[in-house]
mmCIF file of C-alpha atoms in Angstrom:
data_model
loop_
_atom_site.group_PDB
_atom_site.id
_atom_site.type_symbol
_atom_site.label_atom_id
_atom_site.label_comp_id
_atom_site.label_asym_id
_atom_site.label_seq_id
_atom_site.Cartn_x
_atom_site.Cartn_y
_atom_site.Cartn_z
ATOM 1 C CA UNK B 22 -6.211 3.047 31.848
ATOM 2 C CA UNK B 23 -6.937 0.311 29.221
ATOM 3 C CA UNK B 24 -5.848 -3.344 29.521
ATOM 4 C CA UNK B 25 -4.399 -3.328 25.904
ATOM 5 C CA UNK B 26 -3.151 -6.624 26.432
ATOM 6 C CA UNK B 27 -6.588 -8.060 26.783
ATOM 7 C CA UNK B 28 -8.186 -6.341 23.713
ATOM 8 C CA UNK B 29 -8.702 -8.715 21.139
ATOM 9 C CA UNK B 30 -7.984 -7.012 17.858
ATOM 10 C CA UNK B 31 -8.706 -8.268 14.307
ATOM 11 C CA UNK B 32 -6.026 -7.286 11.091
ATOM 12 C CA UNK B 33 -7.669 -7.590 8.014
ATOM 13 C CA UNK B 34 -5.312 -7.342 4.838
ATOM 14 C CA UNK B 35 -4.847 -9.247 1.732
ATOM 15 C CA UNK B 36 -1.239 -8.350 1.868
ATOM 16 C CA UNK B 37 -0.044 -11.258 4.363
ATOM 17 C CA UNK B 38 3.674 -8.641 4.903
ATOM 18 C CA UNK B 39 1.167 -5.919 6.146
ATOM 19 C CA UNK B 40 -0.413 -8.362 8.048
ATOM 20 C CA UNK B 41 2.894 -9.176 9.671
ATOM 21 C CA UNK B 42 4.345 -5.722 9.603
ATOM 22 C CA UNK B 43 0.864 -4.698 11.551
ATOM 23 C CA UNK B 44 0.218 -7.482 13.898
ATOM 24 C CA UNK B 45 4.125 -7.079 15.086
ATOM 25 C CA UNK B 46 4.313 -3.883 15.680
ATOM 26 C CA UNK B 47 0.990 -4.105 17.691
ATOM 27 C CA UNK B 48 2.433 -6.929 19.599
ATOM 28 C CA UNK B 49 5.461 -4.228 20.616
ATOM 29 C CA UNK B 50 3.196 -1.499 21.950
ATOM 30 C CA UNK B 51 1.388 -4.359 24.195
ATOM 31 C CA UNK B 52 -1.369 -6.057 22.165
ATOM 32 C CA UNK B 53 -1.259 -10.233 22.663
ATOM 33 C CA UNK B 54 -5.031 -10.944 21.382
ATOM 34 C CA UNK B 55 -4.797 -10.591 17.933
ATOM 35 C CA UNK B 56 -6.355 -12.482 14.568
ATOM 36 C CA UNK B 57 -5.858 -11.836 10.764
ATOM 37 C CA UNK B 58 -8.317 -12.382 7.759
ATOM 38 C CA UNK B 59 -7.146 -12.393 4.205
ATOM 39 C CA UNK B 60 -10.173 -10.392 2.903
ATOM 40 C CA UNK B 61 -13.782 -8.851 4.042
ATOM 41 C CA UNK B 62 -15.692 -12.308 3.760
ATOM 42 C CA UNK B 63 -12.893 -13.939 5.826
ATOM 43 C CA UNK B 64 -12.780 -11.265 8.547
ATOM 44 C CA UNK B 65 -17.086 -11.339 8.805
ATOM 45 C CA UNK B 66 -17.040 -14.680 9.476
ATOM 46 C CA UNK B 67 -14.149 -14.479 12.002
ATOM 47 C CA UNK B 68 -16.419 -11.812 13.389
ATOM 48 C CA UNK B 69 -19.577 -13.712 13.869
ATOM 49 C CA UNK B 70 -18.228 -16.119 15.931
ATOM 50 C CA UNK B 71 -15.738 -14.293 17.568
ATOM 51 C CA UNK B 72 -16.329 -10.523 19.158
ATOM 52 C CA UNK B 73 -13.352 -8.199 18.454
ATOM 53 C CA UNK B 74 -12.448 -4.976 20.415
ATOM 54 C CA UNK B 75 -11.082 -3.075 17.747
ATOM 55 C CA UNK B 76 -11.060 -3.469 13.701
ATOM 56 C CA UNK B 77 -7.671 -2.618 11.451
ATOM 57 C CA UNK B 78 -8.555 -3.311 7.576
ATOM 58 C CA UNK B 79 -7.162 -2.710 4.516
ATOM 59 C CA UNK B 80 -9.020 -0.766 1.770
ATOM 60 C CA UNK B 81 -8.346 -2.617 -1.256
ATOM 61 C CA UNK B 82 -8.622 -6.447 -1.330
ATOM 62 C CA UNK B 83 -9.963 -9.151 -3.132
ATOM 63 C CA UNK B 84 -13.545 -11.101 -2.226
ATOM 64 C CA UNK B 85 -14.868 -8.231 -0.310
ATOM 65 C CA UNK B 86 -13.061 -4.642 0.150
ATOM 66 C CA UNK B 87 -12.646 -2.940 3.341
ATOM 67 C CA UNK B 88 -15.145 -0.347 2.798
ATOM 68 C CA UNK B 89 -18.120 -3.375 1.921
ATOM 69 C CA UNK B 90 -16.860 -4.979 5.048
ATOM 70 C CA UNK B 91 -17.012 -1.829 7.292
ATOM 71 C CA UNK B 92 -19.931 -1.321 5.919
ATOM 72 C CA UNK B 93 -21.131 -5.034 6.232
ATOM 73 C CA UNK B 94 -19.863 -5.160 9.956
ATOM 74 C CA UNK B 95 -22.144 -2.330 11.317
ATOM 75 C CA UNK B 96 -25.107 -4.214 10.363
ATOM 76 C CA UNK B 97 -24.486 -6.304 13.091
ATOM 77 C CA UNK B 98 -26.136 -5.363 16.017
ATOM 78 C CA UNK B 99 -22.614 -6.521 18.475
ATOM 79 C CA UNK B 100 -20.348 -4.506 15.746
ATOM 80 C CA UNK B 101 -22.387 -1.113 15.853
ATOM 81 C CA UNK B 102 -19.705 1.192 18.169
ATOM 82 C CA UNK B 103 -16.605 -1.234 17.617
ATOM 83 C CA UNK B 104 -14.190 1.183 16.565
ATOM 84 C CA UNK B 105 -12.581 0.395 12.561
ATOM 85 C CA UNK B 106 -9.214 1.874 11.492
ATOM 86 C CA UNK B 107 -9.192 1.786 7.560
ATOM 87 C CA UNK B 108 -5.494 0.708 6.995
ATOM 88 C CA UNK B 109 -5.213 2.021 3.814
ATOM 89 C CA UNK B 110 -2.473 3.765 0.503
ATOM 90 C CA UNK B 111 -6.015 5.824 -0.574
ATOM 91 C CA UNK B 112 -4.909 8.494 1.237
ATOM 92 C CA UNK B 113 -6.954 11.220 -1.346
ATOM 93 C CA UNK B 114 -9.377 13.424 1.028
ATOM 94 C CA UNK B 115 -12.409 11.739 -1.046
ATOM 95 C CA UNK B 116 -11.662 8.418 -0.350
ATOM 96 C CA UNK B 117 -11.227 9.260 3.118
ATOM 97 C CA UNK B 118 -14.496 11.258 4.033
ATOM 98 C CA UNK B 119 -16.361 8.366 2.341
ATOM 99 C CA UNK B 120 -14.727 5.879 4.335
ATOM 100 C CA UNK B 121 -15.585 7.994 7.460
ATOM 101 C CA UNK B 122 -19.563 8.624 6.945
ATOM 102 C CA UNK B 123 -19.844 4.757 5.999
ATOM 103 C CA UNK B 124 -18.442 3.828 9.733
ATOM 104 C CA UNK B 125 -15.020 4.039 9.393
ATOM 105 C CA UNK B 126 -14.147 5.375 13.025
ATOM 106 C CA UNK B 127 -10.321 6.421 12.099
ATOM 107 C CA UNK B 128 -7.680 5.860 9.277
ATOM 108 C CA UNK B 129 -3.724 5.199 8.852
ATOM 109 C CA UNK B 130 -2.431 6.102 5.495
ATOM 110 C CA UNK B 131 0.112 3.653 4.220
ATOM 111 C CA UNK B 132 3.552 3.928 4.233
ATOM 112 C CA UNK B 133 3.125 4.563 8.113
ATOM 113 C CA UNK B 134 5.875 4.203 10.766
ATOM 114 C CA UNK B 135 5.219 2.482 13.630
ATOM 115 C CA UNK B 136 5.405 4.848 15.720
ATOM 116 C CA UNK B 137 2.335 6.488 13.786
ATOM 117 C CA UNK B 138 0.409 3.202 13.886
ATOM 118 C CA UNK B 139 0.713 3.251 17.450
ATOM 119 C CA UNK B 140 0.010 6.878 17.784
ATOM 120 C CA UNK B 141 -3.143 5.875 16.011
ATOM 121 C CA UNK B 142 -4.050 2.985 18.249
ATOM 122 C CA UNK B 143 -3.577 5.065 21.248
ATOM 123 C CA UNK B 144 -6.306 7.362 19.969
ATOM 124 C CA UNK B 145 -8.699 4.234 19.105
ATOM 125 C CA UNK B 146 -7.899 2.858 22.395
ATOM 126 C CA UNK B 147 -8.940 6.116 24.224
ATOM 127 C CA UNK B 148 -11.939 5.754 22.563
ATOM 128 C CA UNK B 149 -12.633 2.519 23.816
ATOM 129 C CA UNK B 150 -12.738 3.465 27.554
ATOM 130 C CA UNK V 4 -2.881 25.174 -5.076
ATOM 131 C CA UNK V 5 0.899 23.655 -4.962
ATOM 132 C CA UNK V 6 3.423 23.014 -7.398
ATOM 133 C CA UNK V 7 2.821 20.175 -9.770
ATOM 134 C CA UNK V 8 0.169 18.837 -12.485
ATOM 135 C CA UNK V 9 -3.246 20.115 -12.247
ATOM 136 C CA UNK V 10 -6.824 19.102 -13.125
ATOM 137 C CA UNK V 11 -7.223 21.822 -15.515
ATOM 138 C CA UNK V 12 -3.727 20.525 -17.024
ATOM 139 C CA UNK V 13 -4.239 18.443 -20.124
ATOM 140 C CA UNK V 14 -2.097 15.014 -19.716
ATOM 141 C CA UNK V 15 0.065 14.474 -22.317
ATOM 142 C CA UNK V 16 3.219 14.785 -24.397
ATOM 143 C CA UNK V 17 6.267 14.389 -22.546
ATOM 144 C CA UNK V 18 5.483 17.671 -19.773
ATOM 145 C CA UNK V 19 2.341 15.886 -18.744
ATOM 146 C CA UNK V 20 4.371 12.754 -18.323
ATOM 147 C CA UNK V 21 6.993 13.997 -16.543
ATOM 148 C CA UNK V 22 4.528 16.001 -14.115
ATOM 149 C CA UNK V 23 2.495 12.635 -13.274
ATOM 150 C CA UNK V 24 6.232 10.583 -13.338
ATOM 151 C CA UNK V 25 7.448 13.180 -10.581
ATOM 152 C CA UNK V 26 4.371 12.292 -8.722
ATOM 153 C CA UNK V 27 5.166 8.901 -8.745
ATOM 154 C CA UNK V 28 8.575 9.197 -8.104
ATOM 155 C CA UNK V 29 8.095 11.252 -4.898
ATOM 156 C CA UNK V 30 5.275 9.060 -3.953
ATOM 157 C CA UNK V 31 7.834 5.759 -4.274
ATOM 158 C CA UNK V 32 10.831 7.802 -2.544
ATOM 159 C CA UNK V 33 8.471 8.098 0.478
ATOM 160 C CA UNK V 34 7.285 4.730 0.493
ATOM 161 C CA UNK V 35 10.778 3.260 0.591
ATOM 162 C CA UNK V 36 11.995 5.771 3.149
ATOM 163 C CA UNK V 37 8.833 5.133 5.678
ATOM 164 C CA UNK V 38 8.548 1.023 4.855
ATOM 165 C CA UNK V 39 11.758 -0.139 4.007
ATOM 166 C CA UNK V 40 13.745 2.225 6.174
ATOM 167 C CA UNK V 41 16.243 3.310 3.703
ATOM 168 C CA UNK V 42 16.313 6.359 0.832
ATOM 169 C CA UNK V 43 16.532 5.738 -2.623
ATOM 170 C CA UNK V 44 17.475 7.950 -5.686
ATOM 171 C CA UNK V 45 15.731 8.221 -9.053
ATOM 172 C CA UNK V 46 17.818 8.854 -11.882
ATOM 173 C CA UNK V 47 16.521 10.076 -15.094
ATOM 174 C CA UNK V 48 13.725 8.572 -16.590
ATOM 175 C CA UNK V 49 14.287 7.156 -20.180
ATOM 176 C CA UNK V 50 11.618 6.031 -22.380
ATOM 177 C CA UNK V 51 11.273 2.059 -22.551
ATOM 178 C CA UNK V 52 13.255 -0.160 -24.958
ATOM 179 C CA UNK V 53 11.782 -3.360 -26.075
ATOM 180 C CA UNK V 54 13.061 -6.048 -23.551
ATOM 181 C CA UNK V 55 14.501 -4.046 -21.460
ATOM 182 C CA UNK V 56 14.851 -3.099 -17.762
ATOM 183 C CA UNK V 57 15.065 -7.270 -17.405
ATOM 184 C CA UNK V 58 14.033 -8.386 -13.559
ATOM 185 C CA UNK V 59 13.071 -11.665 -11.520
ATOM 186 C CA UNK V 60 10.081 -10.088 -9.491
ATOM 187 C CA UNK V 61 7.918 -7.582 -10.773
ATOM 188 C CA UNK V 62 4.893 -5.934 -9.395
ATOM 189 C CA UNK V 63 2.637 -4.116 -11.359
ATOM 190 C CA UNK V 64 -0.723 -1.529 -10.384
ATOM 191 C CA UNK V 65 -3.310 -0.792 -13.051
ATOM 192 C CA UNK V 66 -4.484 2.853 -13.346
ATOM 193 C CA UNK V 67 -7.734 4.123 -14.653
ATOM 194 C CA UNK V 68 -8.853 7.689 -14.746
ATOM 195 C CA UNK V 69 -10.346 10.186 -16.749
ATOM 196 C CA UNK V 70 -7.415 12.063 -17.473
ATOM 197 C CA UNK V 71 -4.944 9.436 -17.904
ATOM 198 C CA UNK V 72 -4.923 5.440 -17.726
ATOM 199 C CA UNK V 73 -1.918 3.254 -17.377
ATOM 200 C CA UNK V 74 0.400 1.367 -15.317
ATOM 201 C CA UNK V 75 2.721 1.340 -13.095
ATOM 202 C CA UNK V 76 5.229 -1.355 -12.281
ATOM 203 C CA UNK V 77 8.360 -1.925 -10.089
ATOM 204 C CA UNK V 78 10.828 -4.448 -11.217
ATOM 205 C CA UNK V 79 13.227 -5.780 -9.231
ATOM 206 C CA UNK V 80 16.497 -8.582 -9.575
ATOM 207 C CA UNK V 81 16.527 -11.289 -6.998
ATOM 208 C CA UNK V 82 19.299 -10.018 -4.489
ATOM 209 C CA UNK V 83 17.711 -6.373 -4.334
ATOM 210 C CA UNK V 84 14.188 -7.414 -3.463
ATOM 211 C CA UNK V 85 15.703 -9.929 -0.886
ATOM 212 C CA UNK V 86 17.398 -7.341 0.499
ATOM 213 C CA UNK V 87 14.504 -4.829 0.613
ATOM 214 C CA UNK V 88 12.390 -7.403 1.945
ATOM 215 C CA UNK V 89 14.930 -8.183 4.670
ATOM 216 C CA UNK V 90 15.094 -4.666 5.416
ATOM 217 C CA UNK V 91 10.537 -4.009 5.362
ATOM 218 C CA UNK V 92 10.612 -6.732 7.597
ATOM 219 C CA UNK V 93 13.324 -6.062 10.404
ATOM 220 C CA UNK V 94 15.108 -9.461 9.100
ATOM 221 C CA UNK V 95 18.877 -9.864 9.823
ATOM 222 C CA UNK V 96 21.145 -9.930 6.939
ATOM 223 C CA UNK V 97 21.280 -14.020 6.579
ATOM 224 C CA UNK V 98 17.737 -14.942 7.428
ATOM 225 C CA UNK V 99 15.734 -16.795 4.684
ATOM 226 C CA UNK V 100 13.593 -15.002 2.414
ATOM 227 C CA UNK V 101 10.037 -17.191 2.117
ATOM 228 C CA UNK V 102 9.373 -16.343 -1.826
ATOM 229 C CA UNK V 103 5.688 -16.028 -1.489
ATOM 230 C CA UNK V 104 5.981 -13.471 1.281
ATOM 231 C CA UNK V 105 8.471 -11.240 -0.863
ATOM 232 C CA UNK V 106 6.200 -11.539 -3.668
ATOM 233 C CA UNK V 107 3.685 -10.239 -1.833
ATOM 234 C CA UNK V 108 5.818 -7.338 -0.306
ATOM 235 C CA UNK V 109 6.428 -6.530 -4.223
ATOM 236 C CA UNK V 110 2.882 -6.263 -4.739
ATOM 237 C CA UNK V 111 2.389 -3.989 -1.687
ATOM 238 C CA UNK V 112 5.204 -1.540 -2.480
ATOM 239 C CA UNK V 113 3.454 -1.077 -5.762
ATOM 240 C CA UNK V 114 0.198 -0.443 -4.411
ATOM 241 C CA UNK V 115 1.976 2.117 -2.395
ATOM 242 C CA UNK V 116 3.190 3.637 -4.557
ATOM 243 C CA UNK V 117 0.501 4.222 -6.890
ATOM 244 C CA UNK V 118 -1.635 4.733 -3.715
ATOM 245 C CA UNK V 119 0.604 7.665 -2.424
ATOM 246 C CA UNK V 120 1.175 9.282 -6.006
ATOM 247 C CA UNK V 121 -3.101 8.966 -5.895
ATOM 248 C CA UNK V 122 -3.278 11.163 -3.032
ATOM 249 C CA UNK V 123 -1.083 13.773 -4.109
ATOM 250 C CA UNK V 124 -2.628 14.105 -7.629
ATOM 251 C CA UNK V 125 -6.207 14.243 -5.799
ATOM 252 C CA UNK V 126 -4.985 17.261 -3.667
ATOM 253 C CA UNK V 127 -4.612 18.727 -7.090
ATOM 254 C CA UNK V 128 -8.048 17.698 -8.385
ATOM 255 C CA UNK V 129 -7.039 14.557 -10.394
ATOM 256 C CA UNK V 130 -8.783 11.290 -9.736
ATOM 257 C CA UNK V 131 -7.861 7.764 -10.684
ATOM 258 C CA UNK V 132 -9.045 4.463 -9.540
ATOM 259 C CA UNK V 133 -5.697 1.875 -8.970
ATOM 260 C CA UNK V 134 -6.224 -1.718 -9.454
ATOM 261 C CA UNK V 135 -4.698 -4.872 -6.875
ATOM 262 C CA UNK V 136 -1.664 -5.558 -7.825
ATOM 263 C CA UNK V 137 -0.143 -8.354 -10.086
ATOM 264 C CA UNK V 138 3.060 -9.666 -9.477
ATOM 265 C CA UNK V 139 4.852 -11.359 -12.321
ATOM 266 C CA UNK V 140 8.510 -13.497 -11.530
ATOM 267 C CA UNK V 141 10.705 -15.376 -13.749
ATOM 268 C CA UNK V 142 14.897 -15.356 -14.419
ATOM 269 C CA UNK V 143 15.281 -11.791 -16.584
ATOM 270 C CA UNK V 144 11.662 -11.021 -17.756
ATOM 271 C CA UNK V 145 10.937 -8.012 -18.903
ATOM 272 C CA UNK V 146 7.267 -6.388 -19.302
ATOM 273 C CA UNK V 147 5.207 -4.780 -22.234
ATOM 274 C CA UNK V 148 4.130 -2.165 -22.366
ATOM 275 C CA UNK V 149 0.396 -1.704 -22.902
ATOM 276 C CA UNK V 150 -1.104 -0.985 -26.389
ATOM 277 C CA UNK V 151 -0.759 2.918 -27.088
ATOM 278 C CA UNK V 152 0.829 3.548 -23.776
ATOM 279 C CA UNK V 153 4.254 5.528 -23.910
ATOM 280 C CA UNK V 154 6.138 4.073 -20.959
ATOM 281 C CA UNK V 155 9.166 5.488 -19.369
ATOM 282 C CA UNK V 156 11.852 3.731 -17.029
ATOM 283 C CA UNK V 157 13.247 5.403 -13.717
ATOM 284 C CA UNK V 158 16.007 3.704 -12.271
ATOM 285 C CA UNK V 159 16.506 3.736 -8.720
ATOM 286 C CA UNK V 160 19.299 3.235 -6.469
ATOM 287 C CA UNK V 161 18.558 1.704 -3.355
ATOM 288 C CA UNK V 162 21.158 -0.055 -1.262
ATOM 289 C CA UNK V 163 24.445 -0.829 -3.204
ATOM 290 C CA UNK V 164 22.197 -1.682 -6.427
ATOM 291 C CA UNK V 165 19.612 -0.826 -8.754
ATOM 292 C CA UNK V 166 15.571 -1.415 -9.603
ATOM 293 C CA UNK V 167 13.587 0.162 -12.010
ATOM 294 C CA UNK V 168 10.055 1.727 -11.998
ATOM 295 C CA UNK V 169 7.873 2.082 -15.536
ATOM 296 C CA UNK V 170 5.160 4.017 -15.881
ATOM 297 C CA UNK V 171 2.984 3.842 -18.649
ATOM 298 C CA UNK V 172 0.322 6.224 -19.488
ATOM 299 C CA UNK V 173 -1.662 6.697 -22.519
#
């Protein structure tokens, strides 16, 4: 079983509501250890001096989208098999198999209910063990 | 294939509006149903008067494609996106509203929205690209619409009031 509470997680999303929406409905299904960046530049950096469990980022945002950063991230050598969630509204089938052979490990198509989101972290977490 | 517009189908006149509008509207009744935990109900859309649907908070997506471009925006008065915001963000009735924050939920709801009616219309072959959103506020502005665009206005019910989505497409 997986310490959830010790997992430090990292909520990327221009949108500071989905930030909140996100970050407290992770912090009801168990999850203390969480950070937030505003865009892809912002959550890099976090990640270069920090080392995060698991990855939630929005698609579109400003500075750097999600994609670039997922992208970005497994070029570093600590960030190869973190898992990423793509938090995303491009939900199309294209946009998704993209996202997926770029290193995208799993996606949430927004609007999501919580109870999806933590359906969806469950999964992620399992493949953390 | 399922009901609705198709890539083979040209877009325009008022069928190929209404097609992508019914899109859009299905797309927004889900959003509000799975974010801000309550239903609303489009009425019929109308096409856009100068000036008019007036709001304090709008939020608007730009749309590119080949088949179509446009916009779509959701405008809202004060009291209604307070309340919706409330509501997104499992707030009591009375709590403050931070006006930054709401403005920002604006701007996510449209990117939903465009974002969900995206999906759909790529299940049936039609690709766009959506842009961040902008969100505009001011006491009883009202939006223009885009150079050779025909835009159309869906008013929705949600709670004990009203909003109303455009959609512009040229």
């Amino acid at each position: 079983m997986v310490d959830i509470s010790a997992k430090a997680i990292l909520v990327v999303d221009d949108s500071s509501t989905m930030r909140r929406i996100v970050i407290n409905t992770l912090g009801r299904c168990g999850f203390k250890n969480m950070a937030e960046a505003g865009n892809g530049v912002e959550a890099l950096a976090k990640c270069k001096t920090q080392q995060f469990d698991v990855i939630l980022t929005d698609w579109n945002m400003p500075e750097m989208d999600g994609l670039t950063f997922a992208i970005e991230l497994r070029k570093m050598p600590n960030y190869v098999a973190v898992p990423i969630m793509m938090v995303t509204t491009e939900g199309g089938k294209k946009d998704i198999i993209d996202a997926l052979t770029k290193g995208v490990t799993s996606y949430i198509v927004k609007p999501f209910t919580p109870d999806t989101l933590k359906a969806k972290m469950d999964e992620l977490m399992a493949k953390c063990q | 294939m399922g009901k609705g517009i198709h890539m083979s189908d040209k877009i325009s006149g008022n069928d190929g509006m209404k097609a992508l509008l019914a899109e859009f509207q299905r797309s927004a009744e889900d959003a509000f149903q799975t974010m801000v935990f309550t239903a609303i109900t489009c009425g019929v859309p109308q096409p856009k008067q100068p000036g008019f649907p007036v709001g304090a908070i709008s939020g608007t997506i730009g749309i590119t494609g080949t088949k179509f471009c446009g916009r779509l925006s959701l405008v809202f008065s004060t009291p209604i996106a307070e309340k919706f915001f409330r509501s997104m963000m499992m707030m009591d009735d009375t709590s403050p509203v931070n006006e930054s924050e709401m403005k920002d939920a604006v701007g996510e709801l449209a990117n939903m929205v465009a974002g969900g009616a995206k999906a759909r219309l790529q299940q049936n072959g039609m690709d766009f690209v959506i842009s961040l959103p902008t969100v505009v506020t001011g006491k009883d502005h009202s939006l223009e619409s885009p150079a050779g665009c025909t835009t159309m206005v869906v008013p929705i019910t949600l709670f004990d009031g009203k909003f109303d989505m455009e959609f512009a497409m040229s």
